[in-house]
Each structure stands twice: as structure tokens, then as C-alpha cells.
PDB file of C-alpha atoms in Angstrom:
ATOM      1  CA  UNK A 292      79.916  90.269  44.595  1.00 78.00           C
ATOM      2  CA  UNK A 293      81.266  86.593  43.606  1.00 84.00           C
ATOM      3  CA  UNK A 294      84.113  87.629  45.461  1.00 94.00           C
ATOM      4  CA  UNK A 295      87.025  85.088  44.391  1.00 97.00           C
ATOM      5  CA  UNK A 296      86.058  82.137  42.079  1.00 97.00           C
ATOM      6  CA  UNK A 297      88.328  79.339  40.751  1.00 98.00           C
ATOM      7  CA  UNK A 298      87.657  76.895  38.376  1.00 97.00           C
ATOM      8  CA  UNK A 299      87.831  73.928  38.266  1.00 97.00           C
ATOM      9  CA  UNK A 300      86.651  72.526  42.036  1.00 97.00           C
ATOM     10  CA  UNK A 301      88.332  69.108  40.990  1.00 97.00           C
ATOM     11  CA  UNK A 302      91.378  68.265  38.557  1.00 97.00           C
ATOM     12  CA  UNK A 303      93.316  64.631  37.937  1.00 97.00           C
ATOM     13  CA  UNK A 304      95.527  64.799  35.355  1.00 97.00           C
ATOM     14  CA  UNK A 305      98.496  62.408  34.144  1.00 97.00           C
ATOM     15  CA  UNK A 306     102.389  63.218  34.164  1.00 98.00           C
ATOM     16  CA  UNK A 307     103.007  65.403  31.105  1.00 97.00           C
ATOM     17  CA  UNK A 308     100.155  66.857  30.529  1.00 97.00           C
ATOM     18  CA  UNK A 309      99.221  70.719  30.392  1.00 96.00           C
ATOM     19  CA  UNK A 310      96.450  72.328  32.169  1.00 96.00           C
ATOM     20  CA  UNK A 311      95.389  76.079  33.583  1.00 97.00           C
ATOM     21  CA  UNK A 312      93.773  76.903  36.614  1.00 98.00           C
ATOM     22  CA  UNK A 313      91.520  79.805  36.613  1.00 98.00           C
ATOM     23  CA  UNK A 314      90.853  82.402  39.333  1.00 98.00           C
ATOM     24  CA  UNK A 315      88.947  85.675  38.775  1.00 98.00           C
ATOM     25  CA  UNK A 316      87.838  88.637  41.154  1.00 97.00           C
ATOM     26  CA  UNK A 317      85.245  91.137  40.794  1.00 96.00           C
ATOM     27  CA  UNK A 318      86.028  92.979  43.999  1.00 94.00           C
ATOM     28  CA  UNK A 319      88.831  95.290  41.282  1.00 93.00           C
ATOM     29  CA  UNK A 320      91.725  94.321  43.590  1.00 93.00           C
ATOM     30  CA  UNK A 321      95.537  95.050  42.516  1.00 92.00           C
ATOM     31  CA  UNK A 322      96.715  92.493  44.407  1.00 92.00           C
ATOM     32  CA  UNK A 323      96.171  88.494  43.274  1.00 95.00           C
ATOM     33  CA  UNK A 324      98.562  85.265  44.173  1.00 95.00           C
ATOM     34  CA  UNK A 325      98.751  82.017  44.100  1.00 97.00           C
ATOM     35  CA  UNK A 326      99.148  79.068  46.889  1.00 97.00           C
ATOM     36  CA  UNK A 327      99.267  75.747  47.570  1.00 98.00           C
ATOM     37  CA  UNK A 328      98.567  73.911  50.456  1.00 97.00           C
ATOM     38  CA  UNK A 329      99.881  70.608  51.202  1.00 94.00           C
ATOM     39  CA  UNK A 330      99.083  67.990  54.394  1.00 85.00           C
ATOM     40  CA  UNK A 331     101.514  69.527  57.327  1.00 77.00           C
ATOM     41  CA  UNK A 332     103.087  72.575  55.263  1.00 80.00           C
ATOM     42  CA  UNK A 333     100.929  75.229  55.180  1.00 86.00           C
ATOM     43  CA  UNK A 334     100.403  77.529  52.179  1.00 94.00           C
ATOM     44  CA  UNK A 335     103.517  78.145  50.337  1.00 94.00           C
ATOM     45  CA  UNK A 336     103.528  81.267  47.934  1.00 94.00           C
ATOM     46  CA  UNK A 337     103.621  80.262  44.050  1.00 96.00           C
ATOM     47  CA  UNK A 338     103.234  83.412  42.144  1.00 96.00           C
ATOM     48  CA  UNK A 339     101.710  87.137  42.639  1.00 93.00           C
ATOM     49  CA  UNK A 340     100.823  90.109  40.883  1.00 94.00           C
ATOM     50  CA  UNK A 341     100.620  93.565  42.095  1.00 91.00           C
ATOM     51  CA  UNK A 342      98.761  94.744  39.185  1.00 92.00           C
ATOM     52  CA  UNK A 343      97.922  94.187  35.673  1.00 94.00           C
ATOM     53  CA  UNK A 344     101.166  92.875  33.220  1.00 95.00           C
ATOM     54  CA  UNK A 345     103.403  92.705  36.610  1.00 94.00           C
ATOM     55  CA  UNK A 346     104.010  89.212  37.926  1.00 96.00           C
ATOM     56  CA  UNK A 347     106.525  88.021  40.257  1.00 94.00           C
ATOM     57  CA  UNK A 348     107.672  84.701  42.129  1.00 94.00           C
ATOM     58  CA  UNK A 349     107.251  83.168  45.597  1.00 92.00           C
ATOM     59  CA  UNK A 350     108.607  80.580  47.130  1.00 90.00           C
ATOM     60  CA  UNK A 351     108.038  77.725  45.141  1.00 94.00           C
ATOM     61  CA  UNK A 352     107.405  79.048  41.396  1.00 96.00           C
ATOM     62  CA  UNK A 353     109.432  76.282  39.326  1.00 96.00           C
ATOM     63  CA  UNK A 354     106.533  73.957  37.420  1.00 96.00           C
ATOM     64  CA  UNK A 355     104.232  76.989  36.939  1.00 97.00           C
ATOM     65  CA  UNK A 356     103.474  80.520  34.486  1.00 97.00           C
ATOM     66  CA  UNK A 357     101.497  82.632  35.579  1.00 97.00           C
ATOM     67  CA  UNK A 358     100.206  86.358  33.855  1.00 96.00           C
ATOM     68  CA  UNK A 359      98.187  89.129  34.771  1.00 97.00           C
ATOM     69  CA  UNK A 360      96.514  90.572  31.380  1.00 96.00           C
ATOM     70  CA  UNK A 361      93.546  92.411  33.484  1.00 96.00           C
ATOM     71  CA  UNK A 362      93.127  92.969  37.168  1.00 96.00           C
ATOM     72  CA  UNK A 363      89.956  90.648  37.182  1.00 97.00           C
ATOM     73  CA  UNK A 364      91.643  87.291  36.144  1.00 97.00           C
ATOM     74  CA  UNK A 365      95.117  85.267  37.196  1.00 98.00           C
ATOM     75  CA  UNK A 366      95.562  82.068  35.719  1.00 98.00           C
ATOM     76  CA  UNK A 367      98.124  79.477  36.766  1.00 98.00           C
ATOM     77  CA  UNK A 368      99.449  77.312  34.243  1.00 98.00           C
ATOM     78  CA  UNK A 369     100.993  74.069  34.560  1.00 96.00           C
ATOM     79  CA  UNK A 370     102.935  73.073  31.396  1.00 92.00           C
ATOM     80  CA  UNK A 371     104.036  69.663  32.017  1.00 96.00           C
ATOM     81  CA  UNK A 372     102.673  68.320  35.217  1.00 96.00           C
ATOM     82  CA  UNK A 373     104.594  66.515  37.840  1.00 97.00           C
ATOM     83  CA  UNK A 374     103.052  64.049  40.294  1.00 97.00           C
ATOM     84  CA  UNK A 375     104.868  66.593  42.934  1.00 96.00           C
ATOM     85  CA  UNK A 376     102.126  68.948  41.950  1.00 97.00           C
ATOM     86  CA  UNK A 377      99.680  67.192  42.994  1.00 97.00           C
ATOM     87  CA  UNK A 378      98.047  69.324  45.647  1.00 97.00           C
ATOM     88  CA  UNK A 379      95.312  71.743  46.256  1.00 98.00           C
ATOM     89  CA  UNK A 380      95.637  75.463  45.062  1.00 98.00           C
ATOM     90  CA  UNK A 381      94.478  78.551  46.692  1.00 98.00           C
ATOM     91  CA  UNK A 382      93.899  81.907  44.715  1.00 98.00           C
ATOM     92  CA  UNK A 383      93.990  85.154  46.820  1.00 96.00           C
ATOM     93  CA  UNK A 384      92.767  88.893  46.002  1.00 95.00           C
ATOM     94  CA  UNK A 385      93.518  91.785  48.795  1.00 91.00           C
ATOM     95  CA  UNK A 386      93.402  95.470  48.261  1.00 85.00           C
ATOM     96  CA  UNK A 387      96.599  97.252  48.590  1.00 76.00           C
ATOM     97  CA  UNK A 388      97.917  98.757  51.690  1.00 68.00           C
ATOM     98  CA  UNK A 389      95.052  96.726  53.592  1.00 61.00           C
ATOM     99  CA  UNK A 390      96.483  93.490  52.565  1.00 72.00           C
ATOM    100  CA  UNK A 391      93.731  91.278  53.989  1.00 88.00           C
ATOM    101  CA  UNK A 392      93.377  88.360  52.036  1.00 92.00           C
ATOM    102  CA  UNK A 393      90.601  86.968  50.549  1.00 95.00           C
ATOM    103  CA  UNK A 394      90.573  83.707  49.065  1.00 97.00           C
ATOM    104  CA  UNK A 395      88.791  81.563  46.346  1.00 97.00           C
ATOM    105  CA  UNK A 396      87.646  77.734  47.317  1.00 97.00           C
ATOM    106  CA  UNK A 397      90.049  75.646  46.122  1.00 97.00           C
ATOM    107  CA  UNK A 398      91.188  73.714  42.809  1.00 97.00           C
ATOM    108  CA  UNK A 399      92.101  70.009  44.248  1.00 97.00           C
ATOM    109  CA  UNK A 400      94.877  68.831  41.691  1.00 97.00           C
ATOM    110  CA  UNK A 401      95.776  65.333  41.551  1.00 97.00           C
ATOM    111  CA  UNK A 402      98.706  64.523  39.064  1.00 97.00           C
ATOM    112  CA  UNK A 403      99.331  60.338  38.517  1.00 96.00           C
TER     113      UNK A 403
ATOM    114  CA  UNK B   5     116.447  80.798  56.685  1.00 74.00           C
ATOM    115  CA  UNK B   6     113.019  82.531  57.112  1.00 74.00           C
ATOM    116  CA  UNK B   7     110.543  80.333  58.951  1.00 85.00           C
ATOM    117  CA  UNK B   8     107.186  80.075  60.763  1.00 90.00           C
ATOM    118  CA  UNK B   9     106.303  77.354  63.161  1.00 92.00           C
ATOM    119  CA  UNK B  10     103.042  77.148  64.842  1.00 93.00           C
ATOM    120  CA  UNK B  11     101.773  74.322  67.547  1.00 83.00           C
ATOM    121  CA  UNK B  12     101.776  71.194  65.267  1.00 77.00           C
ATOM    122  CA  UNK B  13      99.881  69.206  67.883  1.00 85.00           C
ATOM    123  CA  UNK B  14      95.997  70.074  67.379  1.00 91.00           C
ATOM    124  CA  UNK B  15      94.886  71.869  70.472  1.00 94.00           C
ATOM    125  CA  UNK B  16      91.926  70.333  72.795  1.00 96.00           C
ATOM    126  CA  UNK B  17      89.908  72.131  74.885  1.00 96.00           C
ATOM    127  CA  UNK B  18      86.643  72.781  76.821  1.00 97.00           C
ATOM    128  CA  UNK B  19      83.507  74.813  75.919  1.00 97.00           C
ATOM    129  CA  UNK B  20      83.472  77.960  77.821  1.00 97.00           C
ATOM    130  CA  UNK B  21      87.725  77.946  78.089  1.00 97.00           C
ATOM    131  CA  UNK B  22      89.771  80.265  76.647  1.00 97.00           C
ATOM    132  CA  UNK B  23      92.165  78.611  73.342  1.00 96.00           C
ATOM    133  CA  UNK B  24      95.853  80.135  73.054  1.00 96.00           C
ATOM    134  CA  UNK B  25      97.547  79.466  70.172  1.00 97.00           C
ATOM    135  CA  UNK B  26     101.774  80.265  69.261  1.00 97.00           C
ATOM    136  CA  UNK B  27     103.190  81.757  65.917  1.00 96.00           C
ATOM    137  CA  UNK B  28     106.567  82.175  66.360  1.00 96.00           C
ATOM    138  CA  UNK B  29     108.987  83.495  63.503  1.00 94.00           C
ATOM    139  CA  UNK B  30     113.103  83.724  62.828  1.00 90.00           C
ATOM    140  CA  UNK B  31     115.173  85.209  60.283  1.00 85.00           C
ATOM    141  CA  UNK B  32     112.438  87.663  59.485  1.00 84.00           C
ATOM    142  CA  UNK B  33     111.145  90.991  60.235  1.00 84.00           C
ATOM    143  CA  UNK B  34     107.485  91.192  59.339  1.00 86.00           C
ATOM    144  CA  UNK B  35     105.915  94.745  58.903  1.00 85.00           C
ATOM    145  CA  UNK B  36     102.313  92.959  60.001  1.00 90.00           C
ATOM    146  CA  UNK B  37     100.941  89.246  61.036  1.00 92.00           C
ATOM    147  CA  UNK B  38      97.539  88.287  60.228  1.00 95.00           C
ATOM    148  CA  UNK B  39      95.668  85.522  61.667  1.00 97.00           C
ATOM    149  CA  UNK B  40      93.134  83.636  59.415  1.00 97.00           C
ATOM    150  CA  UNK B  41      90.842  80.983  59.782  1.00 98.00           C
ATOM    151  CA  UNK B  42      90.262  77.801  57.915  1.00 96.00           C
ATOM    152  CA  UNK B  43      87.557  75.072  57.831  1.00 96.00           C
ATOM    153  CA  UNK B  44      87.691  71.418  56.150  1.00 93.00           C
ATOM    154  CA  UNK B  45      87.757  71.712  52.374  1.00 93.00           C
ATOM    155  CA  UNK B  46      87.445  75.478  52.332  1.00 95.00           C
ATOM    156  CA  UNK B  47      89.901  78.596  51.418  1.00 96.00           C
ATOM    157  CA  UNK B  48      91.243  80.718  54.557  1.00 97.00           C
ATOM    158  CA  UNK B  49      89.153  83.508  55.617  1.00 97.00           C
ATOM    159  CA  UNK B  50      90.873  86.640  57.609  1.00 96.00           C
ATOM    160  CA  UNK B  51      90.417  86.709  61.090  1.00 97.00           C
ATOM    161  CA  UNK B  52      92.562  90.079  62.038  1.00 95.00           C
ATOM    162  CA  UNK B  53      96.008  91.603  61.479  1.00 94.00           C
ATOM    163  CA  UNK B  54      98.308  93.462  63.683  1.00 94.00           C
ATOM    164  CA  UNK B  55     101.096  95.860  62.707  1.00 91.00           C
ATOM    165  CA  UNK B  56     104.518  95.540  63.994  1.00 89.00           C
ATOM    166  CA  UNK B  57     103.885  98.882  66.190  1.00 90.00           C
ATOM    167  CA  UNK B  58     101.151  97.209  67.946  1.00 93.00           C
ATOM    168  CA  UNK B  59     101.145  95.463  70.859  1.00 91.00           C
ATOM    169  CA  UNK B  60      97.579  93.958  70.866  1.00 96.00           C
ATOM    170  CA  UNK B  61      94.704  93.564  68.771  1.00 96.00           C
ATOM    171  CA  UNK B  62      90.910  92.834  69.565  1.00 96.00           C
ATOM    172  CA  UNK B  63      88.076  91.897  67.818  1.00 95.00           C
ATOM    173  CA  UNK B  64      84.730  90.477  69.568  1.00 96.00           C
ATOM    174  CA  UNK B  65      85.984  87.272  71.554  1.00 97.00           C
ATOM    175  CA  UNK B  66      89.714  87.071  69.682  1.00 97.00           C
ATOM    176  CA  UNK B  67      93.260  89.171  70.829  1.00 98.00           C
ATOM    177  CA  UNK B  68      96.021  88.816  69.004  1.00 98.00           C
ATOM    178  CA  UNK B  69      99.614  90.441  70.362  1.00 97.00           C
ATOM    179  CA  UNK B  70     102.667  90.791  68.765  1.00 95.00           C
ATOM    180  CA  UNK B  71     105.924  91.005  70.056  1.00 93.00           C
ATOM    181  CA  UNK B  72     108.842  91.378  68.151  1.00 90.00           C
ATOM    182  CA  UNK B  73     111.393  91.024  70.569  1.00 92.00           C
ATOM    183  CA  UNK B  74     110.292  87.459  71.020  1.00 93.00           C
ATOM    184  CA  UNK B  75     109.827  87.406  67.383  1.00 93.00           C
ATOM    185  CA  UNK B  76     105.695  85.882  68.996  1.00 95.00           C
ATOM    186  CA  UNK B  77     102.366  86.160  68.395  1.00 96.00           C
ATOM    187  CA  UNK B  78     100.183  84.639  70.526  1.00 97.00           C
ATOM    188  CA  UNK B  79      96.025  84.154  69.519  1.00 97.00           C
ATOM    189  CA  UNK B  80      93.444  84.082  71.876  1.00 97.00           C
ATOM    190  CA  UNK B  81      89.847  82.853  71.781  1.00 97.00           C
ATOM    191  CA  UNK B  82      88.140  83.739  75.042  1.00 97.00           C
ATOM    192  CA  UNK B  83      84.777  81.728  76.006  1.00 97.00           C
ATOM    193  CA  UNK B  84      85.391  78.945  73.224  1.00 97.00           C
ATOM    194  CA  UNK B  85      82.616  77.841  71.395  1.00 97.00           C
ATOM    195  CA  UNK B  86      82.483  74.217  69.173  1.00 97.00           C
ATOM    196  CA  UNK B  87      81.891  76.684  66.449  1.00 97.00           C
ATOM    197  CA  UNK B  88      85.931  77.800  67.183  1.00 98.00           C
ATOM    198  CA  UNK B  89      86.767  74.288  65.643  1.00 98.00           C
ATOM    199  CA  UNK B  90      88.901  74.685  62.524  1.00 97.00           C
ATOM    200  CA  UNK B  91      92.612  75.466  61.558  1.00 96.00           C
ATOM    201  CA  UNK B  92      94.035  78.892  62.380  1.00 97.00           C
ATOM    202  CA  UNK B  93      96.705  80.256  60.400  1.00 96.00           C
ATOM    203  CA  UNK B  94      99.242  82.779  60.846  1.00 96.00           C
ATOM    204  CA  UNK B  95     100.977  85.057  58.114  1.00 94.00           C
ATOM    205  CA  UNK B  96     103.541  87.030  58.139  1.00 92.00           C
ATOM    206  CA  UNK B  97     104.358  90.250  55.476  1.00 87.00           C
ATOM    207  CA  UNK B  98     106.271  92.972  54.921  1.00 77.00           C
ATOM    208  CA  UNK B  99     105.578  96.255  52.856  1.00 69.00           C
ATOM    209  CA  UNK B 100     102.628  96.360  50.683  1.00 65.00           C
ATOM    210  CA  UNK B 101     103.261  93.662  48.204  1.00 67.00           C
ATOM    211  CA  UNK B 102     100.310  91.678  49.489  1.00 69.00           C
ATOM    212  CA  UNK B 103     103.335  88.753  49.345  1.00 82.00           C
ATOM    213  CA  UNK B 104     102.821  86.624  52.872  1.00 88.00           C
ATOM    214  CA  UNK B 105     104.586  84.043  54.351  1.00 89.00           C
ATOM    215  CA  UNK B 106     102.246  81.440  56.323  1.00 93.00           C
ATOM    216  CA  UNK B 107     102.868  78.886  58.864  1.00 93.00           C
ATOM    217  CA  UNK B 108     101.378  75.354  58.790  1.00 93.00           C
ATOM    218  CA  UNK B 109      98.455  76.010  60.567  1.00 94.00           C
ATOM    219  CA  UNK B 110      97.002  74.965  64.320  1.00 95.00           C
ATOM    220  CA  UNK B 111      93.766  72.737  64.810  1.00 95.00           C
ATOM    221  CA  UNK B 112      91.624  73.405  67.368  1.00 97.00           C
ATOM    222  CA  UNK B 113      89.032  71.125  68.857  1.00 97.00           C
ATOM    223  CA  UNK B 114      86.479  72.585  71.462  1.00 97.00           C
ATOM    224  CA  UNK B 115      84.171  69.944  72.999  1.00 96.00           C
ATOM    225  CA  UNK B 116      80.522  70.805  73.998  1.00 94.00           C
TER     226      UNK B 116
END
């Protein structure tokens, strides 16, 4: 098992411009989100899914889509980045009622 | 407002000494609290998680406890290795959404 993969490792991108970040599990989890971790904050909840074609928002969903067309893959799109986004994003899988958390490595996101 | 706060200061201590680390919560009434683990650079990995009917957890050299009167969970590492160095995390969740709330994290430093 890969477990949790995201791609890519590394991202700079200028205000305004569009990009997805992709995460995929082959562990056939329900469960998927999205986090991002900045210096002092923590991980603050973007988007998550509970299964395929159901989405829902965290805390801090404004700047980013997200959908859920199979239970492998949940991509996070940004559609017109924001220096504010500059940050590094965390994918997570867990089973249901388990709810241990496994996460990918990391997309580091720098918006100028 | 819900909110998490965990020791901001990093934590020092001695080989061979036993780390305690603080997650306390308000404005919230978590069904479970996991603790995870996180290195430089790398996602969180799950340590353990404790249900709010529990009073204590164990696993190998780490307790966890949970008290919800306090609205506290206190993390223990007993005979701290150098190895222990890294950010520890707490999360808080309710129900079996997989959704989590996470505080900002606690380094710990244990000198040789």
C-alpha cells in the first residue's frame, strides 16, 4: 500500500493563477479531508468528504473547491490564488468509525 | 468560540525523564481526542485516541487521559528517548464524520 500520496511535493505560484492539488488513497477509505498548516496555528480543516459525490466545509473553506468523484482521489482546487494561501497542505484518509487519521506528505504552496 | 490550546512554549527535558504535555479545550464537547505525532517536513502520524468514556489510555511508553470535567487531556511519555523529539498534536472530534479540530501543536526536545 502507497498509503496517502499528494502531488506535487513543491508549488510557487503567482496571485491569480489556478492550480489543483492532488491526493489519492489506495487503503478504500470513506473518509478524506483537507488541511493546512501554518507557523503557530496548527492544522485548520479546509474541506472533507465522507464518501464519494458528498463534500462538505471546515473551518476555513473560502479560496478552495473541492469534489469527491471516487473514493480513491480528493483534489483541492485553488481558482484564483491569494498570497494568504500560501502555506503547506495536508491530505488525510481514515476509515469510518475508527477515525484515525492517516496523512499524505505535504504539498508546500507558496503564492507571490 | 470552540478552541484548543496546547503548551506553546517547546518543552525541554532529560533522557530517561518522563515528558507531560496539556491539551485543553472550551466551548466544545468532543466524542474522542487523538494524539498524533509530527516530525520536521513530514505529515502527522497517529499516536492513540481516547473516547470521552475513558479515563486513560496506554500504549507501550505513552498514556493519554481525558477528563472532561476539566475539559484536559494530558500526554505522557515515560523514560524519554531523543527519538521522542518532534511536535505532538492533539485533535479533537465528535461523531463519525472523521471532521477534527486540532490544536497548534507542542515541541518537545529530549537531550541525550
Amino acid at each position: 500500500n502507497a498509503g496517502v500520496t499528494q502531488t506535487p511535493k513543491f508549488q510557487v505560484l503567482k496571485t491569480g493563477q489556478s492550480m489543483t492539488l492532488q491526493c489519492a488513497q489506495d487503503m478504500n477509505h470513506e473518509y478524506m479531508s483537507w488541511y493546512r498548516q501554518d507557523p503557530g496555528m496548527g492544522l485548520r480543516l479546509i474541506h472533507y468528504s465522507v464518501g464519494a459525490g458528498i463534500t462538505d466545509q471546515g473551518e476555513v473553506p473560502n479560496g478552495y473547491n473541492v469534489s469527491r468523484s471516487t473514493t480513491e482521489d480528493f483534489p483541492l482546487r485553488l481558482l484564483s490564488a491569494a498570497p494568504s494561501q500560501t502555506s503547506v497542505y495536508f491530505c488525510a484518509s481514515s476509515p469510518p468509525r475508527l477515525n484515525e487519521q492517516f496523512f499524505g506528505p505535504g504539498t508546500r504552496l507558496t503564492v507571490l | 468560540s470552540q478552541k484548543i490550546e496546547q503548551n506553546s512554549e517547546a518543552l525541554n527535558i532529560q533522557e530517561g525523564k518522563t515528558a507531560t504535555l496539556t491539551c485543553n479545550y472550551t466551548n466544545y464537547s468532543p466524542a474522542y481526542l487523538q494524539w498524533y505525532r509530527q516530525d520536521p517536513g513530514r505529515g502527522p502520524v497517529f499516536l492513540l485516541l481516547i473516547r470521552e468514556n475513558e479515563k486513560e489510555k496506554r500504549k507501550e511508553r505513552l498514556k493519554v487521559t481525558f477528563d472532561t470535567t476539566l475539559k484536559q487531556s494530558l500526554f505522557h511519555i515515560t523514560a524519554s528517548q531523543p527519538a521522542d523529539s518532534a511536535t505532538y498534536l492533539c485533535a479533537l472530534g465528535t461523531g463519525n464524520t472523521g471532521k477534527l479540530i486540532f490544536g497548534q501543536g507542542t515541541t518537545l526536545q529530549v537531550k541525550p
